[in-house]
Short mmCIF file of C-alpha atoms in Angstrom, two decimals:
data_model
loop_
_atom_site.label_atom_id
_atom_site.label_comp_id
_atom_site.label_asym_id
_atom_site.label_seq_id
_atom_site.Cartn_x
_atom_site.Cartn_y
_atom_site.Cartn_z
CA MET A 1 153.25 31.33 57.36
CA MET A 2 156.77 30.83 56.06
CA SER A 3 158.33 27.42 56.11
CA TRP A 4 162.02 26.95 56.78
CA LEU A 5 162.47 26.18 53.08
CA ASP A 6 161.10 29.59 52.18
CA TYR A 7 163.46 31.10 54.68
CA PHE A 8 166.47 29.79 52.79
CA ARG A 9 164.93 30.69 49.46
CA SER A 10 164.30 34.31 50.37
CA THR A 11 167.65 34.97 52.01
CA ARG A 12 169.67 33.49 49.19
CA LYS A 13 169.75 36.70 47.18
CA PRO A 14 168.89 39.89 49.03
CA ASP A 15 167.93 42.62 46.54
CA PRO A 16 168.92 46.21 47.11
CA PRO A 17 165.79 48.26 47.61
CA SER A 18 164.85 49.99 44.37
CA ALA A 19 161.80 52.04 45.40
CA SER A 20 163.98 54.86 46.75
CA ALA A 21 165.73 55.06 43.38
CA ALA A 22 162.32 55.33 41.72
CA LYS A 23 161.28 58.19 43.98
CA GLU A 24 164.50 60.10 43.49
CA ARG A 25 164.41 59.74 39.70
CA LEU A 26 160.79 60.86 39.58
CA GLN A 27 161.43 63.92 41.74
CA ILE A 28 164.19 65.10 39.43
CA VAL A 29 162.40 64.46 36.15
CA LEU A 30 159.08 65.89 37.34
CA ALA A 31 160.69 69.03 38.76
CA HIS A 32 162.09 69.74 35.30
CA GLU A 33 158.89 68.86 33.47
CA ARG A 34 156.78 71.11 35.67
CA ILE A 35 159.00 74.07 34.83
CA GLY A 36 158.73 73.16 31.18
CA ARG A 37 154.95 73.35 31.28
CA THR A 38 154.88 77.03 32.02
CA ARG A 39 157.82 78.03 29.89
CA GLU A 40 158.68 77.36 26.28
CA ASP A 41 161.47 74.92 25.62
CA PHE A 42 164.46 77.17 25.12
CA LEU A 43 166.99 74.54 24.12
CA PRO A 44 166.37 74.58 20.35
CA LYS A 45 166.68 78.36 20.28
CA LEU A 46 169.70 78.39 22.58
CA GLN A 47 171.42 75.93 20.28
CA GLN A 48 170.62 77.95 17.16
CA GLU A 49 171.89 81.16 18.68
CA LEU A 50 175.09 79.62 20.03
CA VAL A 51 175.86 78.01 16.70
CA ALA A 52 175.15 81.30 14.93
CA VAL A 53 177.59 83.14 17.19
CA VAL A 54 180.35 80.58 16.64
CA ALA A 55 179.62 80.55 12.89
CA ARG A 56 180.34 84.26 12.79
CA TYR A 57 183.97 83.51 13.58
CA VAL A 58 184.57 80.02 12.17
CA ALA A 59 183.02 78.06 9.32
CA ILE A 60 181.41 75.18 11.16
CA ASP A 61 179.40 72.18 10.05
CA PRO A 62 176.02 72.36 11.80
CA GLY A 63 175.94 68.57 11.72
CA LYS A 64 178.97 68.47 14.00
CA VAL A 65 177.35 70.16 16.95
CA ASN A 66 176.70 67.86 19.87
CA ILE A 67 174.58 68.81 22.82
CA ASN A 68 174.60 66.86 26.04
CA LEU A 69 172.43 67.53 29.02
CA ASP A 70 172.47 65.98 32.46
CA ARG A 71 169.56 67.01 34.62
CA GLY A 72 170.26 66.91 38.31
CA GLY A 73 168.42 67.78 41.48
CA ASP A 74 170.29 70.97 42.35
CA MET A 75 172.16 71.56 39.14
CA SER A 76 171.98 70.58 35.49
CA THR A 77 174.92 70.47 33.14
CA LEU A 78 174.63 71.46 29.51
CA ALA A 79 177.64 70.64 27.36
CA ILE A 80 177.75 71.92 23.81
CA GLU A 81 180.48 70.46 21.66
CA ILE A 82 181.24 72.16 18.35
CA GLU A 83 183.80 70.68 16.03
CA LEU A 84 185.94 73.45 14.57
CA PRO A 85 187.53 72.86 11.20
CA GLY A 86 190.98 74.29 10.70
CA PRO A 87 194.59 73.57 9.89
CA PRO A 88 195.53 70.01 10.94
CA ALA A 89 197.81 71.22 13.73
CA THR A 90 195.06 73.09 15.52
CA ALA A 91 192.04 71.10 14.38
CA GLY A 92 189.98 69.44 17.00
CA ALA A 93 186.94 69.85 19.08
CA ALA A 94 186.45 73.00 21.04
CA ARG A 95 184.19 72.45 23.95
CA THR A 96 181.97 75.06 25.39
CA SER A 97 180.44 74.01 28.64
CA ALA A 98 177.79 75.89 30.43
CA ALA A 99 176.66 74.79 33.82
CA ALA A 100 173.21 76.09 34.45
CA ALA A 101 171.60 75.93 37.83
CA ARG A 102 167.89 75.71 37.23
CA MET B 1 168.48 48.23 5.05
CA ALA B 2 167.19 48.16 8.60
CA GLN B 3 164.28 46.04 9.72
CA VAL B 4 161.50 48.08 11.30
CA ILE B 5 159.78 46.35 14.23
CA VAL B 6 156.72 47.73 15.98
CA VAL B 7 155.99 46.75 19.58
CA THR B 8 152.25 47.08 19.89
CA SER B 9 149.22 45.74 21.77
CA GLY B 10 146.18 47.97 21.47
CA LYS B 11 145.65 47.82 25.22
CA GLY B 12 147.67 49.93 27.62
CA GLY B 13 149.71 48.65 30.53
CA VAL B 14 150.48 45.23 29.12
CA GLY B 15 154.24 45.78 28.85
CA LYS B 16 154.98 47.44 25.50
CA THR B 17 157.60 49.82 26.84
CA THR B 18 159.13 47.17 29.11
CA THR B 19 159.33 44.91 26.07
CA SER B 20 160.71 47.63 23.78
CA ALA B 21 163.46 48.46 26.28
CA ALA B 22 164.32 44.81 26.91
CA PHE B 23 164.20 43.81 23.26
CA ALA B 24 166.22 46.75 21.99
CA THR B 25 168.86 46.12 24.65
CA GLY B 26 168.87 42.40 23.83
CA LEU B 27 169.36 43.00 20.11
CA ALA B 28 172.21 45.43 20.80
CA GLN B 29 173.79 42.93 23.20
CA ARG B 30 173.80 40.50 20.30
CA GLY B 31 175.80 42.95 18.23
CA LYS B 32 172.91 44.40 16.22
CA LYS B 33 172.93 48.16 15.90
CA THR B 34 169.55 49.09 17.31
CA VAL B 35 167.56 52.27 17.80
CA VAL B 36 164.33 52.38 19.80
CA ILE B 37 161.81 55.16 19.15
CA ASP B 38 159.13 56.29 21.59
CA PHE B 39 155.95 57.14 19.66
CA ASP B 40 153.92 58.16 22.70
CA VAL B 41 153.96 61.93 22.16
CA GLY B 42 152.71 63.71 25.26
CA LEU B 43 153.19 60.70 27.53
CA ARG B 44 156.74 59.59 26.99
CA ASN B 45 158.06 56.88 29.26
CA LEU B 46 160.63 54.91 27.34
CA ASP B 47 163.29 57.37 28.56
CA LEU B 48 162.46 56.46 32.18
CA ILE B 49 162.44 52.72 31.54
CA MET B 50 165.78 53.01 29.72
CA GLY B 51 167.15 55.23 32.51
CA VAL B 52 168.10 58.13 30.23
CA GLU B 53 165.45 60.64 31.37
CA ARG B 54 168.07 63.07 32.65
CA ARG B 55 169.79 63.24 29.29
CA VAL B 56 166.89 64.10 26.99
CA VAL B 57 167.64 67.31 25.09
CA PHE B 58 165.73 66.98 21.83
CA ASP B 59 162.97 64.65 20.76
CA ILE B 60 161.31 63.22 17.68
CA VAL B 61 159.13 66.32 17.19
CA ASN B 62 162.17 68.64 17.28
CA VAL B 63 163.67 66.52 14.50
CA ILE B 64 160.48 66.50 12.41
CA GLN B 65 160.14 70.25 12.74
CA GLY B 66 163.76 70.86 11.80
CA GLU B 67 164.76 72.27 15.19
CA ALA B 68 167.39 69.63 15.75
CA ARG B 69 169.24 67.06 13.70
CA LEU B 70 168.48 63.41 14.17
CA ASN B 71 172.00 62.78 15.45
CA GLN B 72 171.54 65.41 18.14
CA ALA B 73 168.28 63.94 19.31
CA LEU B 74 169.53 60.34 19.51
CA ILE B 75 170.65 59.35 23.01
CA ARG B 76 173.41 56.75 22.95
CA ASP B 77 173.00 54.19 25.69
CA LYS B 78 176.02 54.26 27.98
CA ARG B 79 175.60 50.67 29.16
CA THR B 80 174.98 48.89 25.88
CA GLU B 81 177.16 49.43 22.82
CA GLY B 82 175.30 50.02 19.58
CA LEU B 83 172.02 51.08 21.21
CA ALA B 84 170.32 54.47 20.78
CA ILE B 85 167.05 55.96 22.00
CA LEU B 86 164.91 58.56 20.24
CA PRO B 87 162.56 60.06 22.84
CA ALA B 88 159.01 61.24 22.28
CA SER B 89 158.09 64.84 22.92
CA GLN B 90 156.50 65.44 26.29
CA THR B 91 155.00 68.86 25.65
CA ARG B 92 154.02 68.97 21.99
CA ASP B 93 150.72 68.28 20.39
CA LYS B 94 150.28 64.78 18.98
CA ASP B 95 149.59 66.28 15.55
CA ALA B 96 153.22 67.34 15.37
CA LEU B 97 153.96 63.72 14.45
CA THR B 98 153.46 63.41 10.70
CA ARG B 99 153.78 60.44 8.39
CA GLU B 100 156.25 62.30 6.16
CA GLY B 101 158.30 63.32 9.17
CA VAL B 102 158.44 59.78 10.53
CA ALA B 103 159.23 58.42 7.05
CA GLY B 104 162.23 60.74 6.85
CA ILE B 105 163.50 59.69 10.27
CA ILE B 106 163.14 55.99 9.52
CA GLU B 107 164.90 56.39 6.20
CA GLU B 108 167.80 58.22 7.79
CA LEU B 109 168.08 55.68 10.62
CA SER B 110 167.99 52.80 8.14
CA ALA B 111 171.44 53.75 6.90
CA ASP B 112 173.04 53.41 10.33
CA PHE B 113 171.08 50.74 12.18
CA ASP B 114 170.16 47.07 11.75
CA TYR B 115 166.93 47.31 13.72
CA ILE B 116 164.53 50.18 14.33
CA LEU B 117 162.13 49.40 17.18
CA CYS B 118 158.96 51.48 17.36
CA ASP B 119 157.42 51.57 20.85
CA SER B 120 153.74 52.18 20.14
CA PRO B 121 151.38 54.11 22.39
CA ALA B 122 148.21 52.32 23.50
CA GLY B 123 145.08 52.68 21.42
CA ILE B 124 144.58 52.79 17.68
CA GLU B 125 144.85 56.54 17.22
CA LYS B 126 147.39 58.49 15.22
CA GLY B 127 150.49 57.70 17.31
CA ALA B 128 149.78 53.97 17.29
CA LEU B 129 148.99 54.00 13.56
CA LEU B 130 152.23 55.83 12.79
CA ALA B 131 154.24 53.46 14.99
CA LEU B 132 153.03 50.47 13.01
CA TYR B 133 152.80 52.04 9.55
CA PHE B 134 156.41 51.41 8.50
CA ALA B 135 156.76 48.03 10.22
CA ASP B 136 158.28 44.98 8.59
CA GLN B 137 157.63 42.93 11.72
CA ALA B 138 155.33 43.32 14.70
CA ILE B 139 155.71 42.11 18.27
CA VAL B 140 152.20 41.92 19.69
CA VAL B 141 152.38 42.09 23.49
CA THR B 142 149.46 40.31 25.12
CA ASN B 143 148.48 39.53 28.70
CA PRO B 144 146.49 36.35 29.36
CA GLU B 145 143.41 38.39 30.05
CA VAL B 146 140.24 38.90 27.98
CA SER B 147 140.51 42.60 27.16
CA SER B 148 144.16 42.33 26.21
CA VAL B 149 143.56 39.35 23.90
CA ARG B 150 140.67 41.11 22.22
CA ASP B 151 142.68 44.32 21.72
CA SER B 152 145.59 42.30 20.32
CA ASP B 153 143.25 40.74 17.80
CA ARG B 154 142.06 44.21 16.88
CA ILE B 155 145.60 45.50 16.40
CA LEU B 156 146.42 42.47 14.22
CA GLY B 157 143.55 43.54 11.99
CA VAL B 158 144.94 47.08 11.84
CA LEU B 159 148.40 45.73 10.93
CA GLN B 160 146.84 43.79 8.06
CA SER B 161 144.91 46.76 6.70
CA LYS B 162 146.65 50.00 7.64
CA SER B 163 150.38 49.29 7.52
CA ARG B 164 152.44 50.45 4.57
CA ARG B 165 153.00 46.84 3.56
CA ALA B 166 149.23 46.33 3.47
CA GLU B 167 148.62 49.53 1.54
CA GLU B 168 151.29 48.69 -1.00
CA LYS B 169 150.01 45.10 -1.19
CA ARG B 170 153.44 43.73 -0.36
CA GLU B 171 154.23 40.68 1.76
CA LYS B 172 152.37 41.16 5.02
CA VAL B 173 153.93 42.35 8.27
CA LYS B 174 155.54 39.39 10.07
CA GLU B 175 153.67 38.91 13.33
CA HIS B 176 155.07 37.63 16.62
CA LEU B 177 153.10 36.95 19.79
CA LEU B 178 154.73 37.82 23.10
CA VAL B 179 152.68 36.81 26.12
CA THR B 180 153.65 38.79 29.21
CA ARG B 181 152.67 38.70 32.90
CA TYR B 182 151.99 34.98 32.61
CA ASP B 183 151.42 33.26 35.94
CA PRO B 184 151.57 29.44 35.65
CA ASN B 185 150.28 29.03 39.22
CA ARG B 186 147.10 30.92 38.43
CA VAL B 187 146.77 29.08 35.13
CA GLU B 188 146.96 25.79 37.03
CA ARG B 189 144.27 26.96 39.43
CA GLY B 190 142.12 27.81 36.42
CA GLU B 191 142.19 31.53 37.20
CA MET B 192 144.07 32.65 34.11
CA LEU B 193 143.84 31.92 30.40
CA LYS B 194 146.22 29.16 29.38
CA LEU B 195 149.03 29.93 26.95
CA GLU B 196 147.48 27.42 24.57
CA ASP B 197 144.16 29.28 24.69
CA VAL B 198 145.80 32.60 23.84
CA ARG B 199 147.77 30.98 21.00
CA GLU B 200 144.69 29.28 19.65
CA ILE B 201 142.63 32.47 19.66
CA LEU B 202 145.23 34.81 18.16
CA ALA B 203 146.79 32.14 15.92
CA ILE B 204 150.12 33.87 15.25
CA PRO B 205 153.62 32.44 15.90
CA LEU B 206 154.72 32.56 19.54
CA LEU B 207 157.93 34.50 20.17
CA GLY B 208 158.02 34.11 23.92
CA VAL B 209 156.32 34.02 27.27
CA VAL B 210 157.45 36.39 30.00
CA PRO B 211 156.27 35.32 33.44
CA GLU B 212 154.81 37.73 35.97
CA ASN B 213 157.90 38.65 37.93
CA GLU B 214 159.02 41.07 40.64
CA SER B 215 162.10 41.94 38.63
CA VAL B 216 160.06 44.01 36.15
CA LEU B 217 159.06 46.61 38.76
CA ARG B 218 162.58 46.63 40.14
CA ALA B 219 163.92 47.28 36.64
CA SER B 220 161.55 50.17 36.08
CA ASN B 221 162.37 51.66 39.50
CA THR B 222 166.03 51.84 38.60
CA GLY B 223 165.73 52.56 34.88
CA THR B 224 167.47 49.36 33.86
CA PRO B 225 165.96 47.26 31.05
CA VAL B 226 164.87 44.01 32.71
CA ILE B 227 166.90 41.91 30.24
CA MET B 228 170.00 43.20 32.04
CA ASP B 229 168.83 41.40 35.18
CA THR B 230 170.22 38.10 33.95
CA GLU B 231 169.29 36.29 37.18
CA SER B 232 165.61 37.07 36.85
CA VAL B 233 163.17 34.80 35.04
CA ALA B 234 161.71 37.77 33.14
CA GLY B 235 165.19 38.81 32.00
CA GLN B 236 165.94 35.26 30.85
CA ALA B 237 162.58 34.99 29.09
CA TYR B 238 163.31 38.19 27.14
CA LYS B 239 166.79 36.93 26.30
CA ASP B 240 165.26 33.73 24.91
CA ALA B 241 162.72 35.74 22.91
CA VAL B 242 165.52 37.82 21.35
CA GLY B 243 167.35 34.60 20.51
CA ARG B 244 164.25 33.18 18.82
CA PHE B 245 163.74 36.43 16.97
CA LEU B 246 167.26 36.02 15.58
CA GLY B 247 166.43 32.51 14.42
CA GLU B 248 167.50 30.29 17.31
CA GLU B 249 165.36 27.37 18.35
CA LEU B 250 164.92 27.61 22.09
CA PRO B 251 162.38 25.78 24.25
CA HIS B 252 159.87 27.95 26.07
CA ARG B 253 160.68 28.11 29.78
CA PHE B 254 158.93 29.18 32.97
CA LEU B 255 155.59 27.72 31.92
CA GLU B 256 155.22 25.27 34.80
CA PRO B 257 153.71 26.09 38.19
CA ASP B 258 155.92 26.01 41.28
CA LYS B 259 156.60 22.48 42.43
CA LYS B 260 154.05 20.98 44.76
CA PRO B 261 155.30 21.09 48.34
CA GLY B 262 156.74 17.79 49.52
CA LEU B 263 155.17 15.63 52.20
CA PHE B 264 157.26 17.25 54.91
CA LYS B 265 156.22 20.75 53.93
CA ARG B 266 152.59 19.79 53.54
CA LEU B 267 152.58 18.30 57.06
CA PHE B 268 154.61 20.96 58.86
CA GLY B 269 155.02 24.10 56.84
CA GLY B 270 152.31 24.34 54.21
CA ARG B 271 149.95 27.24 53.74
CA ALA B 272 146.39 27.01 54.97
CA ALA B 273 145.14 27.58 51.43
#
């Protein structure tokens, strides 16, 4: 039985429910992991091949290749950032983005 | 040169990953460049607790096997400056983790970070041994419960015999006790080992006591290290522990049971028990 003191204590700071966030996060991460179980991880190979293609045209530093992934429910985004060396005026990062629905 | 800290316990489910996430975040919040490594190959979870599970591309095994560079595998935390996560592999065989491979990773990280936290898997098998091998300091996470205290004692023995410092006969690994899931009310009722009992049995310096607290589940649900919940007692207890780790003298808090209900409450609103 709750006393009136407990009533004030429990209503002082209502917390947003977090269980739904847990369920949603699990559904996304598990969906991706279950696919991964039956199929080899293609990301290392994809990266190697992409870098090899770019290297055919420009001398690039393999250490300056950044790969970012954001797994989503309906769509994942893979962003591969390759820093291209070159004359100062045109130097900079060229960004190749591939959105992959998986 | 970075300090290597292992978060270990022997027993599973006592709060190693919760502690690793909270501690790494706390150190970074204090301006220390920190990287936290998940050593639980096959059962990674640090990524979930840190809330970066959607961003994992490469992992520690990819780096060891030369499929990715360390910099590509590190996930920079978007909430906390100076904090990075190196995930464990979820699909690879545990044997992919080699001592030479881990040595190379730790050496490379040492150049860029102040602290390297190693989140150990449970047990005393290969992953756990590798997590503690390079340690300069150890945070031993213990619940006030018989099996956890026994396993902590066991892991302390392993630290003293199987770490690199032990093998090279250097100064021993600095040990810190972190008692988690402590419930002062149950201690008062005589249902739970007292803090003093745990300290007496394990006899290593006490870094902190984290009370049993709802905020820990909430933090894991949302993928937010509990230390970021600054209102919660668990978050505050971790913050204190980080402060002590960095040399501050802070009194231990949250060790007392809830106040006894007053006369009014006992007469009109108290529980039957």
